[in-house]
CSV table of C-alpha atoms and ligand atoms in Angstrom, one decimal:
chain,number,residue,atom,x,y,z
L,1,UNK,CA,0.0,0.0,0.0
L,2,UNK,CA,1.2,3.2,-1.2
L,3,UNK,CA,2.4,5.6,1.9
L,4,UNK,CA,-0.1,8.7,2.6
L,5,UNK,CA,0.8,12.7,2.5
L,6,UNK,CA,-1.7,15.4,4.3
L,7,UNK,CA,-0.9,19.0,3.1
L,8,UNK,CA,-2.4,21.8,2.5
L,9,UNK,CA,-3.1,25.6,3.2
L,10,UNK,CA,-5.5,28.2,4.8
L,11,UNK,CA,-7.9,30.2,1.7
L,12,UNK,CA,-6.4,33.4,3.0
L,13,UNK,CA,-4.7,35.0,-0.7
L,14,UNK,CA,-2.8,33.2,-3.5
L,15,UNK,CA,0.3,31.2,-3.5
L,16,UNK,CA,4.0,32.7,-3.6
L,17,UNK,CA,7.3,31.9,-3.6
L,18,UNK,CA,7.5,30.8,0.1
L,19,UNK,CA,4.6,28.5,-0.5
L,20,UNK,CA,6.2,27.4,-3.8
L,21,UNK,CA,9.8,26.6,-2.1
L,22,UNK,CA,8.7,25.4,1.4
L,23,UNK,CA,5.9,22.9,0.5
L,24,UNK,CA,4.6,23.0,-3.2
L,25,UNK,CA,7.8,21.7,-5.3
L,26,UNK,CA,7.9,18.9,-2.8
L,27,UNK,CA,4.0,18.1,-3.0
L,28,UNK,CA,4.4,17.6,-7.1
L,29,UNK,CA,7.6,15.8,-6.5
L,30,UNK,CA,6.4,13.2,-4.2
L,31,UNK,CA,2.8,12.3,-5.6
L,32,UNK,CA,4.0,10.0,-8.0
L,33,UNK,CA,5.1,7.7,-5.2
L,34,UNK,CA,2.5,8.5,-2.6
L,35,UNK,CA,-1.1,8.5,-2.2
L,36,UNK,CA,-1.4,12.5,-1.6
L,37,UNK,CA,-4.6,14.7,-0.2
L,38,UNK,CA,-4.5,18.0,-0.4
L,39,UNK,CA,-6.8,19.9,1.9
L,40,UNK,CA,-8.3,23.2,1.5
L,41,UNK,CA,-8.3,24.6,5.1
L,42,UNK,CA,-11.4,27.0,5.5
L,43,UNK,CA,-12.1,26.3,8.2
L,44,UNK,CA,-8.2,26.9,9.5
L,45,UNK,CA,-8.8,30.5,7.8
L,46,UNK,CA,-11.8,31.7,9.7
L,47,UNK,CA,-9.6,31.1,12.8
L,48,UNK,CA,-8.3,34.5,13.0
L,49,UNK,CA,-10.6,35.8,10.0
L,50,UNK,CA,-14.7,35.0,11.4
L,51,UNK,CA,-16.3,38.7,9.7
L,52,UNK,CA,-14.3,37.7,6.1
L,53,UNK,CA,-15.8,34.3,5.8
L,54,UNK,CA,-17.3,36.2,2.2
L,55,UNK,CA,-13.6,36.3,1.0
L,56,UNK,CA,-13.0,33.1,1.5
L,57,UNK,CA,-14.9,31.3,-1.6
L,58,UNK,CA,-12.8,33.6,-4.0
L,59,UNK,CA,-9.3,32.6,-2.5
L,60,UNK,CA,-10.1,29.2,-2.6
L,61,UNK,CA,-10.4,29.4,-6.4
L,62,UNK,CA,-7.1,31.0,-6.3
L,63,UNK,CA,-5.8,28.2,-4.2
L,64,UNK,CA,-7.0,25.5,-6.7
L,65,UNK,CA,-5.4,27.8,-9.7
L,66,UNK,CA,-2.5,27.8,-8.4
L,67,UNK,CA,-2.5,23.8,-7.4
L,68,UNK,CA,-3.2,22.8,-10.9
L,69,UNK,CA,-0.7,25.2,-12.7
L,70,UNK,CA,2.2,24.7,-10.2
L,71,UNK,CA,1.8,20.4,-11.8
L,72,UNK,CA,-0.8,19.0,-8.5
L,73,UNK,CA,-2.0,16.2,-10.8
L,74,UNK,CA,-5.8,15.5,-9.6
L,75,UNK,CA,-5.5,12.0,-11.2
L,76,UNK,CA,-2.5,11.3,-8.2
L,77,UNK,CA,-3.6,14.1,-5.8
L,78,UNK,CA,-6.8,14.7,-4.7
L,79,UNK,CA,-7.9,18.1,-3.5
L,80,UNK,CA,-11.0,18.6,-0.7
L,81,UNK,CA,-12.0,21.4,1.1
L,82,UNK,CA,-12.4,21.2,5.3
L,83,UNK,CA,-15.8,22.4,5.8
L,84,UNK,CA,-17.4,19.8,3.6
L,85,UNK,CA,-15.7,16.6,5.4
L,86,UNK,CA,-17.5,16.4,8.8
L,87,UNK,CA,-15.7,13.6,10.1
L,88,UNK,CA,-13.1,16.6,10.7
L,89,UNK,CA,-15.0,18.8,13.3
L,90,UNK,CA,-16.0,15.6,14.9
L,91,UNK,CA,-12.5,14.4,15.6
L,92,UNK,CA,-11.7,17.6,16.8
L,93,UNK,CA,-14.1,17.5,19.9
L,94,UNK,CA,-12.9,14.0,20.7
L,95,UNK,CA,-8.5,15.3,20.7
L,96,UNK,CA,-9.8,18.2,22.8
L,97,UNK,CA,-10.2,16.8,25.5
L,98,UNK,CA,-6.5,15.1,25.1
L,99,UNK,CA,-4.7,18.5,25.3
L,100,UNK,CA,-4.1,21.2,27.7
L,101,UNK,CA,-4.8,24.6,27.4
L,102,UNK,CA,-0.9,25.3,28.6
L,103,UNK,CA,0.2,23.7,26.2
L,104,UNK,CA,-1.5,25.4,23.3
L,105,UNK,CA,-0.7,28.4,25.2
L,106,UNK,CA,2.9,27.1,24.4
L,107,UNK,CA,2.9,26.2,20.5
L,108,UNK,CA,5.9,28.5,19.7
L,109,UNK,CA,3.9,29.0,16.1
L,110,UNK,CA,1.1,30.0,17.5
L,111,UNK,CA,2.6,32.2,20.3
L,112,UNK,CA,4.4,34.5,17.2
L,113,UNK,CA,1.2,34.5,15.2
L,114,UNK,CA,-0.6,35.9,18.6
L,115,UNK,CA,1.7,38.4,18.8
L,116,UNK,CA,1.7,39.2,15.1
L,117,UNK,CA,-2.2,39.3,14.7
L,118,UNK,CA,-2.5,41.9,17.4
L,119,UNK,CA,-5.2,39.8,19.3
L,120,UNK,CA,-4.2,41.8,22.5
L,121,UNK,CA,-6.3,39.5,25.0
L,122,UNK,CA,-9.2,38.6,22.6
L,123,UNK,CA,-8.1,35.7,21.1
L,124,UNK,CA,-10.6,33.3,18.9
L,125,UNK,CA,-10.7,29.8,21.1
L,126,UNK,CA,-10.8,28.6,17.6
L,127,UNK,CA,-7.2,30.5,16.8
L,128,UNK,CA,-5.7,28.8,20.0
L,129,UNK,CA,-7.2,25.2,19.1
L,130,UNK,CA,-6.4,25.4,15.3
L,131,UNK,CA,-3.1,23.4,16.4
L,132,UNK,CA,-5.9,20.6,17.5
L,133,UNK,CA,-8.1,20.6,14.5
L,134,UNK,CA,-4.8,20.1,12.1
L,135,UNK,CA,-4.3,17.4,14.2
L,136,UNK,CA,-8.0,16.1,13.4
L,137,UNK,CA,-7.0,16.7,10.0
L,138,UNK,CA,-3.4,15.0,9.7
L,139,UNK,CA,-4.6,11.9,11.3
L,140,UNK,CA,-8.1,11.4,9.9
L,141,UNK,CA,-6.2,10.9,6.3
L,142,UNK,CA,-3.8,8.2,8.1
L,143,UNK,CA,-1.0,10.8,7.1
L,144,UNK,CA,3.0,9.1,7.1
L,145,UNK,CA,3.6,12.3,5.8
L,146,UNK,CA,3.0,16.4,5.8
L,147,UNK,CA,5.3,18.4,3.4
L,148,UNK,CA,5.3,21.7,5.0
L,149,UNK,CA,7.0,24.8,5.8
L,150,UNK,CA,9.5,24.9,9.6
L,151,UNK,CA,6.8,26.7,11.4
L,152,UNK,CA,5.0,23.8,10.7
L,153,UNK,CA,7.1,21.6,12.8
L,154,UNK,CA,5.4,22.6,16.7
L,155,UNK,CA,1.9,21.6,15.0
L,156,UNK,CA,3.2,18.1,13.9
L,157,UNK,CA,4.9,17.7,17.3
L,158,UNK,CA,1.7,18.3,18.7
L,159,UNK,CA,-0.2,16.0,16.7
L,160,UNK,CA,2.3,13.5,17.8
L,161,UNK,CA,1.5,14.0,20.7
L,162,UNK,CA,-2.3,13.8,20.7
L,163,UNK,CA,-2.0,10.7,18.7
L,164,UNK,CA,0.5,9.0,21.3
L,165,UNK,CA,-2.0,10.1,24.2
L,166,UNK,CA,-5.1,8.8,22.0
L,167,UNK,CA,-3.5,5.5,21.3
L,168,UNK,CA,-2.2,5.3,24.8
L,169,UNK,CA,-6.0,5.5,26.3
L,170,UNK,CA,-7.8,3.9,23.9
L,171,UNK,CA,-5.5,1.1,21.7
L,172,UNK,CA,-3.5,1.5,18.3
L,173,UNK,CA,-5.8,3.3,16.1
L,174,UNK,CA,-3.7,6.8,14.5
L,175,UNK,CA,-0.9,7.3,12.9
L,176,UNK,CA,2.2,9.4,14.0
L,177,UNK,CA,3.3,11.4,11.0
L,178,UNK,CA,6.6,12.8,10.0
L,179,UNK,CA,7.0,16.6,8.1
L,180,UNK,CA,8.7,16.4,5.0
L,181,UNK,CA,10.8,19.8,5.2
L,182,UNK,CA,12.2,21.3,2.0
L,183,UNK,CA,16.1,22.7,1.5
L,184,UNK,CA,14.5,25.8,1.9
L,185,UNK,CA,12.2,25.5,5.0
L,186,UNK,CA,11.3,29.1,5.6
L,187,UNK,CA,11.9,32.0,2.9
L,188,UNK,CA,12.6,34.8,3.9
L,189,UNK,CA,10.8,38.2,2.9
L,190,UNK,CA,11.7,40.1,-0.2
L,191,UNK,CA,12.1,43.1,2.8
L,192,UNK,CA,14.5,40.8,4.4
L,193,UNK,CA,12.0,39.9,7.3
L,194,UNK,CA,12.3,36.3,8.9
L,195,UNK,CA,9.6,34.8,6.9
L,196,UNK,CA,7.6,35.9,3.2
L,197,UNK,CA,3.9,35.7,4.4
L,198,UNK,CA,0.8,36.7,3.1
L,199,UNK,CA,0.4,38.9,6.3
L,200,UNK,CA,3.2,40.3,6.2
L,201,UNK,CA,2.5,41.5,2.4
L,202,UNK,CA,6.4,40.8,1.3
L,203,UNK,CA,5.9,38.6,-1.2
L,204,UNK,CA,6.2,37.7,-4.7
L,205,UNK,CA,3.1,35.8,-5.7
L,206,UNK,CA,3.0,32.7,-8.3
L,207,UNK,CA,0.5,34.8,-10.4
L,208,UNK,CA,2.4,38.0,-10.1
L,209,UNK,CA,2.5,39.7,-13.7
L,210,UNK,CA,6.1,40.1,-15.1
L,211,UNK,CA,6.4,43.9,-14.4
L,212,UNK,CA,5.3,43.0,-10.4
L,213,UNK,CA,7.7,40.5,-10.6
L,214,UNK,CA,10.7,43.0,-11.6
L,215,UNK,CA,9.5,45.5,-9.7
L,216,UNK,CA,9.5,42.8,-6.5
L,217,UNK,CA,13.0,42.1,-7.1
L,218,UNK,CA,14.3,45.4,-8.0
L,219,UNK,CA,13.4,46.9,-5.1
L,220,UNK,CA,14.8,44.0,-2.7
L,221,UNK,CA,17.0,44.3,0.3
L,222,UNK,CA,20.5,43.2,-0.4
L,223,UNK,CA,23.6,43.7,1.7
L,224,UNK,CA,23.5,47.4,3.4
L,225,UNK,CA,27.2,48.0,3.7
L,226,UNK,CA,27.5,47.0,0.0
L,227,UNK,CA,27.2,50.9,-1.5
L,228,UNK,CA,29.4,51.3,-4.1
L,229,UNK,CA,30.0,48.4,-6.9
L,230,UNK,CA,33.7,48.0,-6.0
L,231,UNK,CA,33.0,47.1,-2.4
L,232,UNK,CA,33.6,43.9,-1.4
L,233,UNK,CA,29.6,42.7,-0.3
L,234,UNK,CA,28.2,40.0,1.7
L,235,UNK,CA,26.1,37.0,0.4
L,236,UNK,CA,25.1,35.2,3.5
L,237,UNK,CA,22.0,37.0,5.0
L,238,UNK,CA,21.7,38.7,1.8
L,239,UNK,CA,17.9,38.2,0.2
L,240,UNK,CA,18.9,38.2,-3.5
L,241,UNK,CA,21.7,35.4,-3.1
L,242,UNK,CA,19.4,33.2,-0.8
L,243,UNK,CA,16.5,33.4,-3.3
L,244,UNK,CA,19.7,32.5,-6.0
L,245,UNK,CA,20.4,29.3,-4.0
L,246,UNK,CA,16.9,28.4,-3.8
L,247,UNK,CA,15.4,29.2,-7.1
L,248,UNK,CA,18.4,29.3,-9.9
L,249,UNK,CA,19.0,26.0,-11.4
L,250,UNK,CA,22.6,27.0,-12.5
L,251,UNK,CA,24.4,26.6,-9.4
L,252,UNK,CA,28.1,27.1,-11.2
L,253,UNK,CA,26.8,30.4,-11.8
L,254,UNK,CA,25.4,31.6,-8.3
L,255,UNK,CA,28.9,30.2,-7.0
L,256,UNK,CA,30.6,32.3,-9.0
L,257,UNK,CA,28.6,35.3,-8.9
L,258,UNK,CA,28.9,35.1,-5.1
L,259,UNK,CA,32.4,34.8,-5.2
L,260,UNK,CA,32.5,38.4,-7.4
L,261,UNK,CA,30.4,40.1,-5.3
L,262,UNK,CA,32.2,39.1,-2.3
L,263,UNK,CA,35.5,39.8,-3.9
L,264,UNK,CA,34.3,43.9,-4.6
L,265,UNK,CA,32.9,44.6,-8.6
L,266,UNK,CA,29.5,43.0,-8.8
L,267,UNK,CA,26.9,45.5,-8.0
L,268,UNK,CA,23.3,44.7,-7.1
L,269,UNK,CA,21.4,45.6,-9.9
L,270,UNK,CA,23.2,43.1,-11.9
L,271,UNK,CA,22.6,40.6,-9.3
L,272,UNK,CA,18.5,41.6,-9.1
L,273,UNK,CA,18.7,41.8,-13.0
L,274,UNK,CA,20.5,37.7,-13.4
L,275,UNK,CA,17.3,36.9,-10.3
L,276,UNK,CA,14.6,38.7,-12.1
L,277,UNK,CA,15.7,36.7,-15.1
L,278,UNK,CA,15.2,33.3,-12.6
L,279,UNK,CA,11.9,34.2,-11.2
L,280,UNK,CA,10.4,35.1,-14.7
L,281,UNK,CA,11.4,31.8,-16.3
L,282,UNK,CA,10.1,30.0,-13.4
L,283,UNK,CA,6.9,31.8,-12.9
L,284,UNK,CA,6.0,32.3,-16.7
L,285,UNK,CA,4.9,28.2,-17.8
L,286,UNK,CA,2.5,28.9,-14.6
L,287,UNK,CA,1.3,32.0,-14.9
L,288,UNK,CA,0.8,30.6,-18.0
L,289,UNK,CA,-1.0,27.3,-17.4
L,290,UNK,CA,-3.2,29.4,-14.7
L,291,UNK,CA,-4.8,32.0,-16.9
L,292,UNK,CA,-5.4,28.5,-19.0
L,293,UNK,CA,-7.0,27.1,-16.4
L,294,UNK,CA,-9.4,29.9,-15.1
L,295,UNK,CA,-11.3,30.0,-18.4
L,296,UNK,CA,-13.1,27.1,-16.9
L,297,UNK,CA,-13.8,27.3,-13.1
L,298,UNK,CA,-16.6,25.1,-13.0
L,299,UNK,CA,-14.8,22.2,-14.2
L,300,UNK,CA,-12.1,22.9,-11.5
L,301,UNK,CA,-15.0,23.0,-8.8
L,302,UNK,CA,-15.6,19.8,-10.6
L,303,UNK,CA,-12.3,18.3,-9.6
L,304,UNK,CA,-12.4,19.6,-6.3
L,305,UNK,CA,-15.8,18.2,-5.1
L,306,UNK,CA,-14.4,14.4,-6.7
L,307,UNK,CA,-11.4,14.8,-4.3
L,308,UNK,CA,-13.7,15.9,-1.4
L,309,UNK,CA,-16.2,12.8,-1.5
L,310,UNK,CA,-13.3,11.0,-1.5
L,311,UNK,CA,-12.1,12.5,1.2
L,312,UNK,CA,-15.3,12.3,3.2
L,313,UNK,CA,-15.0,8.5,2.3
L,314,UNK,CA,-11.4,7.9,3.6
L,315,UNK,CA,-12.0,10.6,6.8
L,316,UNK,CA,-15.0,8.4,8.1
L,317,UNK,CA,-13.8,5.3,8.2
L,318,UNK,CA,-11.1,7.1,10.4
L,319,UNK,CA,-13.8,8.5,13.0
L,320,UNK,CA,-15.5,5.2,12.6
L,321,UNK,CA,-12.2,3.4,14.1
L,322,UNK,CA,-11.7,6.1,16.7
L,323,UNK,CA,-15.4,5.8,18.1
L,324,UNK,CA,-15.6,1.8,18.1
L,325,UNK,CA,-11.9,2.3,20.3
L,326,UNK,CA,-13.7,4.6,22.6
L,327,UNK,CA,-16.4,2.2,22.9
L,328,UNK,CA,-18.8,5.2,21.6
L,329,UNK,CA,-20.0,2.5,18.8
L,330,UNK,CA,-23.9,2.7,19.3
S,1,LIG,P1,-0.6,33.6,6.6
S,1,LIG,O1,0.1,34.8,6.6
S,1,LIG,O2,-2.1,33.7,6.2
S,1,LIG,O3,-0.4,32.7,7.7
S,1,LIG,P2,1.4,32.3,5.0
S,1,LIG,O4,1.9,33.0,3.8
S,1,LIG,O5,2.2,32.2,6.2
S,1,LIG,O6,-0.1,32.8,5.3
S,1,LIG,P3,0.4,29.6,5.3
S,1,LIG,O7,-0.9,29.4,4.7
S,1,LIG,O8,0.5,29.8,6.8
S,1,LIG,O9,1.1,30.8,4.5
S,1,LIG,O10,1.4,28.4,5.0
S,1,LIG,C1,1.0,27.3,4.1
S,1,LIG,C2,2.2,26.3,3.9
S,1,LIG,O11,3.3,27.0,3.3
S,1,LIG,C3,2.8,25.8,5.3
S,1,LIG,O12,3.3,24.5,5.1
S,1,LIG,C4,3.9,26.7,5.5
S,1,LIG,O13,4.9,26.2,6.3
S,1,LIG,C5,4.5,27.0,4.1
S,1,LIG,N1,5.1,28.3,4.0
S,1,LIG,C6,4.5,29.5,4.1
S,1,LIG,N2,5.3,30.5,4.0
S,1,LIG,C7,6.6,30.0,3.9
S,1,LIG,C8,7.9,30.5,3.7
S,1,LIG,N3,8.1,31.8,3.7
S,1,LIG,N4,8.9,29.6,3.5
S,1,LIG,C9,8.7,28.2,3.5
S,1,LIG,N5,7.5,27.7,3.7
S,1,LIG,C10,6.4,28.5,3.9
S,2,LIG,MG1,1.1,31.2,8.1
């Protein structure tokens, strides 16, 4: 029996680069060899986002635009959206009572996001329990694996543990799963900030037209102390080199390029000029594909809803284990 992947993403925007590095290149790789669901998290979005449940219909036909043009195959991957799969909600009432509010309290993710979303003391009990309902998620698929982005990694540690403390009550019924983390775990910002996020609005999206895409890169952080061209300029920390390593596939090149720059005589704008050169023959076959793709929604809606009652098929069976081990089988 093929091994099982769990990914997927909140309807909050598009897709970009982080997305694309972190998690998406290693979701098209790997579902030739594994049986792979991808799950549209709405429910994971209203978390933090309750009055703009109206937006969220529009970015999850963004979300499955981007999928199909980025090469998620839906005759190997199957797409499904949270809110239609209630086998989900259900399993996330039963791990509730398996965690402690501390605990969450503790999710280092979830402690920077608090901070970040300026909750002051109002935050969503839904917010602070998503790290539960992901778990609901993960283990109602029978996940091995979930190809995902670093800050990922406290959410499957805690899924771990739900699923050790759930097997440990009531007998061998989930599965522990493993991330699958990228060479590129987090991306940074095209500002230089720790991470490119929607939320942070520093990024360069997969749909970007190619005059946002060289305006993106022209107007990146590089090296401060690196004014004038002959000054000898640093590459590590430096946003335009990192996105080199991760995106450029001539890595001769970017060696050597790095080794001019540091040396003094390679100034930035024909650094941002070799990157913008990258990014557009990256991002063109999918911008590409995408405006393709979106002269048909319906039959993408089509796909989706396939992938969803199979999803409801495979999720069920799941909660039908868990109740018959809590002896809720009536
Ligand atoms: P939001 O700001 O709404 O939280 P986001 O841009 O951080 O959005 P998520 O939807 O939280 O994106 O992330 C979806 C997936 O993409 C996760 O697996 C996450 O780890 C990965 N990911 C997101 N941003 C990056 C990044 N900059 N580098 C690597 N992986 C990333
Ligand atoms: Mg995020």
């Amino acid at each position: 029996m093929k091994k099982i992947i769990l990914t997927g993403d909140r309807p909050t925007g598009k897709l970009h680069l982080g997305h694309y590095i972190g998690s998406l290149k290693n979701r098209v790789k790997m579902q030739d060899d594994y049986k792979q669901y991808v799950l549209i998290a709405d429910m994971q979005a209203l978390t933090d986002n309750a009055d703009k449940a109206r937006d969220i219909k529009s970015s999850v036909t963004e979300l499955i635009l981007d999928y199909l043009s980025i090469g998620i195959d839906p005759n190997k991957t199957s797409i499904c959206i949270q809110s239609q799969i209630p086998a989900l909600a259900e399993l996330t009432m039963f791990y509730m009572n398996l965690v402690c509010l501390g605990r969450l309290e503790r999710n280092p993710t979830v402690k920077n996001e608090i901070k970040q979303k300026n909750f002051a003391g109002d935050i969503p009990v839904g917010f602070l329990a998503y790290p539960v309902s992901q778990a609901a998620d993960i283990t109602a698929f029978g996940a091995n694996y979930v190809p995902a982005g670093e800050d990922q990694k406290p959410m499957i540690e805690q899924t771990c543990e739900i699923v050790r403390r759930f097997n440990n009550y009531y007998g061998d019924v989930l599965v522990e799963p493993e991330i699958i983390l990228s060479k590129t775990p987090r991306l940074i910002g095209i500002d230089g900030k720790a991470k490119m996020s929607k939320s942070l609005g520093n990024t360069i999206y997969l749909s970007d037209e190619p005059d946002e895409i060289e305006k993106k890169v022209m107007s990146m952080y590089t090296d401060p102390n690196h004014l004038k061209v002959s000054d000898p300029g640093n590459t590590e920390n430096n946003p335009v080199f990192i996105y080199l390593d991760a995106f450029s596939p001539d890595k001769e090149k970017v060696d050597s390029m790095k080794a001019h720059y540091e040396r003094g005589g390679l100034g930035d704008i024909a650094v941002k000029k070799y990157l913008n050169e990258v990014l557009q023959n990256l991002l063109e076959p999918i911008r590409l594909r995408r405006k393709e793709l979106a002269k048909d929604i319906d039959a993408l809606y089509e796909i989706v809803r396939e992938g969803t009652s199979e999803a409801r098929d495979v999720t069920a069976s799941t909660l039908k284990k868990v109740k018959e081990a809590m002896n809720l089988d009536f």
